Amino acid sequence: MMKLKATKVAMTKPWLVWRSRRFSIRLDRRVPGVMLVLALMILVVLIVSIGYGNYFLPPMEVVRALLGQKTANPDASLLVMTLRLPRAIAALEVGMGLAVAGAILQGVTRNPLAAPEIVGVQAGAGLVTVAILVLLPALPLVLLPVAAFVGGLLTALLVYLLAWNRGSTPLRLVLVGIGVAAIVTALTTLLITFGEIREVSQALVWLIGSVYGCGWEQVATLFPWLLIFLPLAWGLARELNALTLGDDIARGLGSRVEWQRGLLLLTSVALTGASVAIAGSLGFIGLMAPHLARQMVGSSHAGLIPTAALIGGLIVVAADLVGRSVFAPIELPCGVITAVLGAPYFLYLLLQHYDR
Amino acid sequence: MVDPPTSSNESPRLRSRMIGLAIGVLLLIGCFLVNLVAGAARTDFNTVWNALFAFNDSTEQVIIRTARLPRALIAPTVGAALAVAGALMQGLTRNPLADSGLLGINAGAALAVVATTVWLGNASMQLYTWVAFAGAAIAAGAVYFLGSLGRRGMTPLKLVLAGAVLSYLLAAFTIGLLILSERTLEEIRFWLAGSVAGRSLEAFWQVFPYLIAGFAIAFSLGRQITALSLGEDVARGLGLRIGWVKAMSAIAVVLLAGGAVSLAGPIAFVGLVVPHLVRFWVGVDYQWLLPYAAIWGAILLSLADLAARWLLQPQELPVGVMTTLLGGPFFIYLARSRVK
């Protein structure tokens, strides 16, 4: 009996390992398969999402337009390439950014309830962005993520400092985050109450999170942030694994704990800030995606981070599609959809982790 | 029945409490008068007096009667209602962080009102009030249920987190509804931030009876809540019918919070801050705590409204923003000191 068990374990080796002289990756065995399936799902949802709208395009037509081939309707190519594709890609980018930001935050704080919107990062980034939209509408779009990043960073620091009372506990962090978010949101409300009604209507949509009106400019603005910080997050996966074991163990494993934690948090805030600057305060992605990913590929971050990114992207693209279609022709912002999904999930997590 | 704890220094304490009550009432009257006098149009106490008791149709008097009087009445009433609702919930759930705003009850009432506006256009105040009660009741039931899910039963923390998430969800629905019908956005957005401006005296009188009923139920439960706040076992030992007390308190909370929201929109943190402040003076005896909370809640919201009008003249802040800016730091302080 024992022997059988041993061989079974040996046969289904749980890790995939690549090693070169300076570099090695160890991935959960399930990662490539899961990621492949997720990528295919994203592709399908993207094509449906691009095809859907008040002018409906069949999937083959979408694919043809995307590949630059001749389409049956000459306008299809224009419609896809200038309007619908950038919006869908922006949704994908935002989802990836928020999901990875959440994965890092949960790992670093060892707090399953930590998510950018809960510890106040999104509220802070949102306040700065709304302030700029209302007060300095002339500011170029490229600078918006930088401002949101700074706002998110300051708010996160504030929450962390306030939650520090001879040490920090996950629940107090969440509570203080709720309090700070309430104050910051009140300031945002203030700005909105005094804005022009047209801008306000926009700001409201934006406040709950939406990729409405995203074009190539938004896609291009967000892209460099992802290009830098997603690989950085993935590269720090091993350090993140060590940190989740606790500071002492991480130190024992040779981590420079404070420095690495700082770098990881910075990465998380940067990804959040940039995403919020483009799509507003989209809730619960950073909470849901990492947990779902953990259930699929385990908690080693080398596999968790890319999987969470794909799940986040998938959720936002799908939520945008649902938001556009349930009350068509009126659009619901996709943040409403993610809130409907995410709020029950948060409660489920709460019961799972704090009711043993 | 439960007797309040008696002690040898009963009568000096009683006197200090009566004095505190008298000071509160005087301050409240002062706030009321200042609220009538202060504003964009210059007026003095004389004009106010005449507007109230010797009305003669002059512009100042019309302003006072139609714009300032409703507001000067609504602000303290709403403040008192929210503070008493908060105190009831804190006693009932033994949770120092309870507040009808934080627990999602205001958000429920607000969503119900917005939904009615979207579907029916301008309905009567009577209807709005009932709809707000329904929304508040459903949200209260939901948050109580969610907060007591799980093996350990209800813990203060779970209740607050469940409330925060519920508020987020309900606010998302509200915004979704507002986006679906842009028409209502303009009328409703100031109200949605919590505001006592622009309501008629008529609306006030229509909601007032329900609030009075809420206050009456709450004040009559003072002893029972005191016993309950010591723990359910203690309360049961003292011969309390816990289910009945809880049900009556819930009705009072719904009447007070729902009525307040239908008048002034979702205003957070009044119900959190005021009971804690009042406890410094009267301790944990809810027979005293509830009336004190009513008076100081009224004073607080009157002052907050005054500040909201004065800070950014000639612009006007929604008073809900003011209370959040005041109450948020207090919540953080409580979270720091009360949560391990």
XYZ file of C-alpha atoms in Angstrom:
696
model
C 0.000 0.000 0.000
C 2.731 2.422 0.964
C 4.732 1.493 -2.058
C 1.822 2.074 -4.376
C 1.280 5.517 -2.939
C 4.937 6.400 -3.378
C 5.006 5.407 -7.021
C 1.827 7.312 -7.629
C 3.394 10.441 -6.228
C 6.489 9.865 -8.303
C 4.440 9.368 -11.439
C 2.429 12.544 -11.078
C 5.280 14.857 -10.241
C 3.578 18.071 -9.157
C 6.190 20.461 -10.516
C 7.511 21.412 -13.899
C 11.107 22.578 -13.638
C 13.270 24.406 -16.106
C 16.859 25.093 -15.218
C 19.631 26.876 -17.006
C 22.887 27.986 -15.480
C 21.682 31.245 -13.986
C 17.988 30.818 -14.005
C 15.412 28.301 -12.924
C 11.650 28.212 -12.888
C 9.501 25.826 -10.985
C 5.878 25.781 -12.000
C 2.926 23.830 -10.769
C 2.186 21.064 -13.245
C -1.288 22.396 -13.875
C -0.125 25.851 -14.958
C 0.412 25.419 -18.724
C -2.878 23.595 -19.234
C -4.891 26.046 -17.148
C -3.307 29.027 -18.853
C -3.942 27.566 -22.283
C -7.609 27.028 -21.491
C -7.896 30.543 -20.043
C -6.210 32.053 -23.096
C -8.633 30.248 -25.387
C -11.574 31.446 -23.297
C -10.295 35.008 -23.464
C -9.982 34.710 -27.231
C -13.547 33.463 -27.584
C -14.984 36.134 -25.281
C -12.945 38.821 -27.051
C -14.307 37.804 -30.422
C -17.889 37.697 -29.147
C -17.405 40.998 -27.357
C -15.996 42.682 -30.448
C -18.815 41.306 -32.563
C -21.510 42.444 -30.149
C -22.975 45.906 -30.361
C -25.784 47.869 -31.920
C -24.276 46.770 -35.214
C -23.818 43.029 -34.811
C -20.900 41.280 -36.516
C -20.749 37.496 -36.837
C -17.602 35.892 -35.345
C -16.033 34.957 -38.684
C -16.384 38.539 -39.833
C -14.627 39.702 -36.666
C -11.773 37.255 -37.186
C -11.406 38.358 -40.801
C -11.338 42.008 -39.779
C -8.781 41.292 -37.080
C -6.534 39.436 -39.505
C -6.799 42.294 -41.946
C -8.581 40.260 -44.596
C -11.403 41.512 -46.749
C -14.735 41.578 -44.909
C -18.205 41.184 -46.346
C -19.195 44.551 -44.958
C -16.555 47.151 -45.815
C -17.278 49.070 -42.594
C -16.654 46.058 -40.399
C -12.913 46.485 -40.460
C -13.136 50.137 -39.443
C -15.647 49.373 -36.693
C -13.513 46.604 -35.257
C -10.128 48.228 -35.518
C -10.963 51.735 -34.320
C -13.800 51.247 -31.866
C -14.332 47.792 -30.514
C -10.896 46.179 -30.460
C -9.198 48.909 -28.392
C -11.998 48.851 -25.862
C -11.740 45.078 -25.488
C -7.970 45.243 -25.168
C -8.216 48.004 -22.587
C -10.565 45.766 -20.587
C -8.065 42.925 -20.845
C -5.197 45.140 -19.724
C -7.094 46.588 -16.791
C -8.141 43.143 -15.614
C -4.599 41.836 -15.805
C -3.184 44.809 -13.954
C -5.695 44.702 -11.109
C -5.491 40.928 -10.738
C -1.709 40.901 -10.401
C -1.840 43.898 -8.069
C -4.244 41.945 -5.870
C -2.145 38.770 -5.986
C 0.921 40.680 -4.812
C -0.985 42.486 -2.090
C -2.485 39.277 -0.740
C 0.928 37.637 -0.710
C 2.811 40.495 0.890
C 0.259 41.236 3.588
C -0.510 37.527 4.081
C -4.078 38.713 4.087
C -6.632 36.852 1.983
C -8.978 39.850 2.133
C -6.436 42.384 0.934
C -7.327 43.856 -2.406
C -6.453 47.212 -3.916
C -9.979 48.543 -3.397
C -10.091 47.374 0.201
C -6.827 48.839 1.452
C -7.699 52.191 -0.092
C -5.324 52.204 -3.051
C -8.109 52.432 -5.587
C -9.961 55.132 -3.683
C -6.799 57.240 -3.503
C -5.981 56.750 -7.156
C -9.606 57.511 -7.955
C -9.639 60.755 -5.983
C -6.563 62.066 -7.771
C -7.897 61.061 -11.158
C -11.299 62.661 -10.598
C -9.583 65.787 -9.295
C -7.579 65.995 -12.485
C -10.565 65.243 -14.713
C -12.600 67.981 -13.029
C -9.958 70.595 -12.242
C -7.269 70.114 -14.908
C -9.024 68.596 -17.897
C -6.193 69.736 -20.163
C -3.595 67.443 -18.606
C -2.337 64.911 -21.173
C -3.627 61.378 -20.721
C -0.147 59.913 -20.392
C 0.347 61.670 -17.061
C -2.914 60.430 -15.581
C -1.525 57.020 -14.534
C 1.433 58.742 -12.864
C -0.889 60.942 -10.832
C -3.130 58.001 -9.961
C -0.057 56.047 -8.913
C 1.009 58.800 -6.538
C -2.505 59.100 -5.117
C -2.764 55.357 -4.585
C 0.667 55.194 -2.998
C -0.041 57.967 -0.516
C -3.369 56.453 0.475
C -1.832 53.007 0.899
C 0.887 54.452 3.121
C -1.698 56.290 5.161
C -3.767 53.136 5.659
C -0.718 51.121 6.593
C 0.494 53.700 9.092
C -2.919 54.130 10.668
C -3.429 50.386 10.937
C -0.091 50.030 12.693
C -0.681 49.735 16.401
C 2.168 47.725 17.857
C 2.088 45.503 14.824
C -0.457 45.117 12.090
C -3.267 42.590 11.785
C -5.137 41.675 8.615
C -8.540 42.602 9.982
C -7.500 45.956 11.353
C -5.901 46.751 8.021
C -9.187 46.027 6.298
C -11.179 48.114 8.781
C -8.862 51.085 8.602
C -8.926 50.698 4.827
C -12.726 50.967 4.914
C -12.507 54.132 7.023
C -9.901 55.800 4.838
C -11.759 54.779 1.695
C -14.926 56.387 3.119
C -13.125 59.676 3.695
C -11.407 59.651 0.320
C -14.656 58.756 -1.412
C -16.390 61.640 0.364
C -13.793 63.990 -1.091
C -14.379 62.449 -4.512
C -18.133 62.937 -4.089
C -17.432 66.537 -3.241
C -15.558 67.071 -6.493
C -18.288 65.340 -8.426
C -21.051 67.387 -6.835
C -19.435 70.555 -8.083
C -18.417 69.389 -11.522
C -20.243 70.124 -14.741
C -23.151 67.754 -15.183
C -21.758 66.277 -18.400
C -18.405 65.565 -16.820
C -20.140 64.338 -13.700
C -22.155 61.793 -15.591
C -18.875 60.564 -17.027
C -17.135 60.653 -13.688
C -19.939 58.615 -12.151
C -19.590 55.927 -14.789
C -15.884 56.049 -14.290
C -16.132 55.935 -10.517
C -17.792 52.548 -10.506
C -15.362 51.292 -13.133
C -15.887 51.143 -16.864
C -13.940 50.879 -20.086
C -16.520 53.002 -21.870
C -14.940 55.081 -24.600
C -11.493 53.513 -24.349
C -9.542 53.855 -27.572
C -6.037 53.100 -28.742
C -4.765 56.084 -26.778
C -5.879 54.498 -23.505
C -4.519 51.114 -24.560
C -1.170 52.682 -25.344
C -1.122 54.648 -22.095
C -1.613 51.584 -19.958
C 0.617 49.281 -21.990
C 4.071 50.429 -20.820
C 3.021 50.066 -17.184
C 2.029 46.465 -17.775
C 5.146 45.867 -19.868
C 7.357 46.925 -16.980
C 5.487 45.791 -13.909
C 3.944 42.464 -14.940
C 7.342 40.879 -15.717
C 8.756 42.516 -12.598
C 5.998 40.929 -10.510
C 6.621 37.566 -12.121
C 10.354 37.910 -11.588
C 9.746 38.544 -7.894
C 7.519 35.487 -7.556
C 10.104 33.512 -5.619
C 10.628 36.356 -3.149
C 6.869 36.632 -2.803
C 6.681 32.917 -2.002
C 9.259 33.402 0.730
C 7.424 36.409 2.159
C 4.137 34.545 2.410
C 5.837 32.140 4.809
C 6.406 34.959 7.276
C 9.172 37.491 7.739
C 11.364 35.287 9.893
C 11.372 32.354 7.515
C 11.883 34.679 4.553
C 14.863 36.220 6.302
C 16.163 32.741 7.029
C 15.848 31.887 3.350
C 18.078 34.818 2.567
C 15.514 37.442 1.578
C 16.128 41.100 2.192
C 12.642 41.340 3.562
C 11.964 45.060 3.886
C 13.461 45.980 0.541
C 11.635 43.238 -1.325
C 8.357 43.966 0.374
C 8.729 47.605 -0.587
C 9.457 46.764 -4.204
C 6.528 44.366 -4.385
C 4.115 46.860 -2.847
C 5.330 49.517 -5.252
C 4.655 47.143 -8.139
C 1.179 46.452 -6.831
C 0.338 50.134 -6.400
C 1.767 50.993 -9.820
C -0.396 48.394 -11.534
C -3.469 49.538 -9.608
C -2.856 53.236 -10.225
C -2.375 52.789 -13.946
C -5.476 50.599 -14.252
C -7.609 52.996 -12.219
C -6.452 55.932 -14.327
C -7.808 54.205 -17.411
C -10.912 52.377 -16.220
C -11.858 53.833 -12.870
C -12.307 52.054 -9.609
C -13.257 48.631 -10.887
C -14.091 46.593 -7.813
C -13.201 43.109 -6.633
C -10.993 42.013 -9.553
C -7.896 42.156 -7.379
C -9.767 40.155 -4.767
C -11.363 37.473 -6.919
C -8.779 36.685 -9.562
C -5.932 35.633 -7.225
C -8.219 33.392 -5.171
C -9.643 31.707 -8.246
C -6.136 31.275 -9.595
C -4.985 29.757 -6.313
C -7.750 27.187 -6.513
C -6.678 26.276 -10.029
C -2.881 26.191 -9.803
C -1.972 26.293 -6.129
C -0.309 29.085 -4.239
C 3.190 29.172 -5.738
C 3.419 32.642 -7.238
C 5.407 31.721 -10.340
C 2.260 30.051 -11.639
C -0.236 32.065 -9.643
C 0.683 35.483 -11.031
C 0.257 34.743 -14.750
C -2.850 32.659 -14.100
C -4.403 35.417 -12.003
C -3.579 37.910 -14.747
C -5.453 35.862 -17.324
C -8.413 35.316 -15.003
C -8.574 39.046 -14.245
C -8.476 39.874 -17.943
C -11.158 37.314 -18.690
C -13.456 38.627 -15.941
C -13.232 42.249 -17.070
C -13.694 41.486 -20.766
C -16.676 39.275 -19.946
C -18.117 41.812 -17.469
C -17.896 44.522 -20.107
C -19.717 42.298 -22.578
C -22.442 41.503 -20.023
C -22.736 45.160 -19.013
C -23.296 46.158 -22.618
C -25.804 43.444 -23.353
C -28.175 43.055 -20.350
C -29.923 46.408 -20.741
C -28.998 47.073 -24.361
C -28.984 49.618 -25.885
C -28.114 51.241 -22.553
C -24.734 50.289 -21.186
C -24.119 49.353 -17.596
C -20.537 50.034 -16.508
C -18.716 46.757 -16.059
C -17.932 47.755 -12.471
C -21.569 47.096 -11.579
C -21.216 43.571 -12.943
C -17.973 42.901 -11.088
C -19.531 44.229 -7.871
C -22.425 41.808 -8.236
C -19.938 38.971 -8.649
C -17.400 40.188 -6.148
C -19.460 41.203 -3.129
C -20.792 37.694 -2.436
C -17.321 36.319 -3.096
C -15.852 38.638 -0.485
C -18.389 37.399 2.074
C -17.588 33.818 1.149
C -13.887 34.486 1.722
C -14.653 36.193 5.013
C -16.489 33.118 6.268
C -13.840 30.785 4.878
C -10.894 32.481 6.528
C -12.212 34.042 9.688
C -14.801 31.623 10.899
C -12.872 28.540 11.789
C -38.203 43.603 34.798
C -34.752 45.032 34.942
C -33.885 47.701 37.427
C -31.147 50.153 36.584
C -28.066 49.730 38.728
C -28.645 51.725 41.882
C -25.907 53.260 43.932
C -25.575 55.576 46.875
C -24.671 58.589 44.734
C -27.815 58.226 42.670
C -29.151 61.704 43.168
C -26.022 63.788 42.324
C -25.622 61.675 39.217
C -29.232 62.241 38.334
C -28.730 65.952 38.780
C -25.652 66.036 36.554
C -27.539 64.137 33.910
C -30.479 66.521 34.071
C -28.114 69.467 33.804
C -26.421 67.876 30.792
C -29.796 67.366 29.197
C -30.753 70.991 29.824
C -27.467 72.251 28.348
C -28.053 70.064 25.304
C -31.551 71.399 24.774
C -30.354 74.995 25.081
C -27.534 74.396 22.596
C -29.981 72.778 20.232
C -32.303 75.778 20.368
C -29.294 78.007 19.761
C -28.289 75.966 16.699
C -31.847 76.143 15.414
C -31.932 79.928 15.643
C -28.480 80.360 14.098
C -29.534 78.092 11.257
C -32.517 80.357 10.654
C -30.518 83.559 10.769
C -27.415 82.525 8.823
C -27.483 82.377 5.047
C -26.844 84.187 1.806
C -29.536 86.805 2.417
C -28.768 88.999 5.416
C -31.289 88.657 8.167
C -31.342 89.219 11.899
C -33.139 87.658 14.834
C -35.889 90.212 14.573
C -36.759 89.169 11.036
C -36.686 85.543 12.079
C -38.987 86.229 14.988
C -41.415 88.102 12.801
C -41.271 85.464 10.073
C -42.241 82.828 12.597
C -44.833 84.723 14.591
C -45.829 87.867 12.661
C -45.579 86.915 9.020
C -45.940 89.837 6.597
C -44.806 88.537 3.173
C -41.494 90.409 2.919
C -38.770 88.707 0.879
C -36.582 87.925 3.877
C -39.463 86.391 5.717
C -40.436 84.270 2.726
C -36.854 83.030 2.448
C -36.833 82.133 6.098
C -40.149 80.360 6.007
C -39.729 78.409 2.756
C -35.993 77.762 2.540
C -34.473 78.010 5.986
C -37.193 76.779 8.291
C -37.581 73.343 6.659
C -33.853 72.960 6.664
C -33.424 74.079 10.255
C -36.056 71.514 11.248
C -34.892 68.661 9.029
C -31.211 68.770 9.982
C -31.695 68.213 13.722
C -34.499 65.703 13.234
C -32.460 63.610 10.822
C -29.400 63.883 13.062
C -31.383 62.721 16.077
C -32.914 59.835 14.142
C -29.566 58.607 12.843
C -27.876 58.927 16.231
C -30.624 57.006 18.030
C -30.633 54.334 15.328
C -26.855 54.020 15.709
C -27.077 53.799 19.491
C -29.771 51.112 19.261
C -27.667 49.068 16.856
C -24.549 49.421 18.973
C -26.413 48.165 22.006
C -28.267 45.462 20.185
C -25.258 43.970 18.395
C -22.751 44.848 21.142
C -20.709 46.318 18.330
C -18.901 49.618 18.828
C -18.625 50.082 15.056
C -22.348 49.874 14.268
C -23.904 52.701 12.248
C -26.802 52.620 9.845
C -24.546 54.063 7.139
C -21.687 51.630 7.643
C -23.960 48.620 7.896
C -25.615 49.302 4.559
C -29.055 50.194 5.903
C -28.921 53.740 4.526
C -27.669 52.390 1.208
C -30.633 50.027 1.064
C -33.101 52.824 1.683
C -31.313 55.021 -0.862
C -31.385 52.328 -3.523
C -35.111 51.805 -2.948
C -35.795 55.541 -3.270
C -33.674 55.866 -6.413
C -35.346 52.841 -7.976
C -38.779 54.344 -7.283
C -37.726 57.662 -8.788
C -36.425 55.937 -11.884
C -39.536 53.882 -12.444
C -42.305 56.178 -11.281
C -40.872 59.635 -11.800
C -41.892 62.018 -9.052
C -43.943 59.996 -6.627
C -45.415 61.358 -3.406
C -43.308 61.805 -0.320
C -45.529 59.285 1.404
C -44.587 56.624 -1.111
C -40.893 57.482 -0.931
C -40.980 57.116 2.817
C -42.571 53.689 2.716
C -40.211 52.576 -0.013
C -37.290 53.792 2.084
C -38.604 51.783 5.048
C -38.809 48.685 2.874
C -35.288 49.200 1.546
C -33.896 49.802 5.018
C -35.667 46.744 6.406
C -34.429 44.449 3.647
C -30.862 45.725 3.944
C -30.948 45.413 7.740
C -32.213 41.860 7.485
C -29.584 41.012 4.879
C -26.671 42.452 6.836
C -27.818 40.793 10.056
C -28.142 37.479 8.260
C -24.793 37.775 6.487
C -23.036 38.967 9.614
C -24.266 35.988 11.615
C -23.495 33.348 9.006
C -20.873 30.811 9.893
C -20.015 28.748 12.886
C -18.961 31.477 15.272
C -22.162 33.418 14.844
C -22.211 37.169 14.732
C -19.000 38.970 15.543
C -18.720 42.772 15.392
C -16.075 42.475 12.740
C -17.990 40.226 10.445
C -20.998 42.490 10.759
C -18.983 45.569 9.767
C -17.309 43.836 6.838
C -20.613 42.398 5.656
C -22.091 45.904 5.952
C -19.258 47.482 4.012
C -19.590 44.992 1.194
C -23.354 45.291 1.159
C -23.077 49.098 0.981
C -20.639 48.786 -1.910
C -22.968 46.447 -3.758
C -26.073 48.564 -3.166
C -24.199 51.711 -4.186
C -23.137 49.950 -7.380
C -26.772 49.123 -8.093
C -27.761 52.712 -7.369
C -25.173 54.091 -9.751
C -26.183 51.525 -12.330
C -29.800 52.688 -12.070
C -28.799 56.328 -12.308
C -26.823 55.601 -15.434
C -29.737 53.715 -16.935
C -31.869 56.832 -16.646
C -29.822 59.985 -16.962
C -32.920 62.041 -16.316
C -32.875 61.418 -12.591
C -29.195 62.104 -12.157
C -29.413 65.868 -11.867
C -32.254 65.861 -9.352
C -30.847 63.148 -7.240
C -27.114 63.496 -7.051
C -27.034 66.075 -4.263
C -29.544 64.086 -2.256
C -27.456 60.950 -2.806
C -24.429 62.570 -1.226
C -26.581 63.267 1.823
C -28.167 66.691 1.999
C -30.838 68.493 3.974
C -31.228 71.234 1.376
C -34.193 71.858 -0.860
C -36.824 69.878 1.033
C -40.222 71.380 1.677
C -41.854 71.709 5.070
C -44.607 69.499 3.715
C -42.192 66.628 3.109
C -40.906 67.066 6.622
C -44.351 66.836 8.188
C -45.143 63.736 6.169
C -42.119 61.854 7.473
C -42.222 63.300 10.959
C -44.899 60.975 12.461
C -42.901 57.881 11.499
C -39.792 59.297 13.080
C -41.725 60.134 16.230
C -42.969 56.558 16.348
C -39.376 55.378 15.957
C -38.181 57.638 18.775
C -41.019 56.500 21.018
C -40.254 52.819 20.519
C -36.523 53.433 21.001
C -36.917 55.442 24.206
C -39.304 52.909 25.687
C -36.696 50.184 25.181
C -33.930 51.915 27.150
C -33.821 49.472 30.058
C -34.067 46.405 27.887
C -31.256 47.552 25.590
C -29.055 48.236 28.604
C -29.620 44.686 29.771
C -29.085 43.288 26.283
C -25.845 45.222 25.873
C -24.468 43.257 28.833
C -24.865 40.026 26.885
C -27.767 37.812 25.918
C -27.219 35.439 28.824
C -27.406 38.254 31.312
C -30.493 39.643 29.629
C -32.177 36.246 29.623
C -31.233 35.801 33.268
C -32.940 39.084 34.035
C -36.119 37.771 32.501
C -36.025 39.689 29.234
C -37.940 38.517 26.184
C -34.959 38.871 23.865
C -36.716 38.089 20.608
C -39.362 40.711 21.266
C -36.843 43.403 22.253
C -34.781 42.711 19.170
C -37.810 42.835 16.906
C -39.005 46.132 18.381
C -35.512 47.624 18.150
C -35.262 46.533 14.541
C -38.562 48.263 13.786
C -37.312 51.419 15.485
C -34.040 51.323 13.521
C -35.881 50.879 10.246
C -38.309 53.719 11.003
C -35.533 56.076 12.065
C -32.937 55.243 9.413
C -35.463 54.846 6.601
C -37.225 58.086 7.516
C -33.929 59.939 7.764
C -32.796 58.699 4.361
C -36.069 59.581 2.661
C -35.654 63.143 3.945
C -31.935 63.729 3.624
C -30.322 60.921 1.681
C -27.771 58.493 3.054
C -25.781 60.312 5.745
C -23.087 58.188 7.340
C -21.167 58.272 10.614
C -23.625 60.328 12.707
C -24.935 57.119 14.230
C -21.395 55.962 14.894
C -19.916 59.065 16.467
C -22.714 60.456 18.604
C -23.364 57.452 20.880
C -19.645 57.190 21.632
C -19.420 60.882 22.498
C -22.494 60.695 24.675
C -21.136 57.687 26.555
C -18.464 59.922 28.064
C -21.216 61.752 29.919
C -23.878 59.156 30.700
C -22.015 55.848 30.592
C -23.764 52.723 29.357
C -27.290 53.270 30.649
C -29.403 53.345 27.519
C -32.333 54.983 29.295
C -30.173 58.094 29.317
C -27.956 57.322 26.395
C -30.784 57.282 23.858
C -32.254 60.738 24.649
C -28.770 62.180 24.934
C -27.874 60.649 21.583
C -30.997 62.223 20.075
C -30.123 65.706 21.332
C -26.444 65.575 20.436
C -27.155 63.953 17.082
C -29.482 66.874 16.377
C -26.844 69.397 17.447
C -24.116 67.674 15.448
C -26.052 67.580 12.205
C -27.263 71.171 12.648
C -23.680 72.313 13.093
C -22.482 70.122 10.228
C -25.109 71.663 7.974
C -24.155 75.132 9.080
C -20.518 74.364 8.303
C -21.475 72.785 4.989
C -23.195 76.014 3.986
C -20.494 78.267 5.299
C -17.187 76.626 4.324
C -17.188 77.146 0.565
C -19.560 80.092 0.192
C -21.422 80.642 -2.040
C -21.166 76.961 -2.938
C -22.746 74.491 -0.609
C -21.384 71.108 0.461
C -23.629 68.088 0.881
C -23.851 67.574 4.626
C -23.154 63.848 4.163
C -19.669 64.752 2.973
C -19.153 66.818 6.106
C -20.224 64.018 8.443
C -17.953 61.559 6.663
C -14.993 63.901 6.914
C -15.705 64.249 10.633
C -16.718 60.682 11.356
C -14.240 58.785 9.189
C -11.242 59.613 11.370
C -13.286 58.640 14.407
C -14.066 55.272 12.850
C -10.370 54.738 12.179
C -9.598 55.622 15.778
C -12.147 53.061 16.966
C -10.811 50.421 14.612
C -7.293 51.054 15.905
C -8.170 50.986 19.570
C -10.933 48.372 19.670
C -9.770 45.747 17.175
C -6.903 43.479 18.072
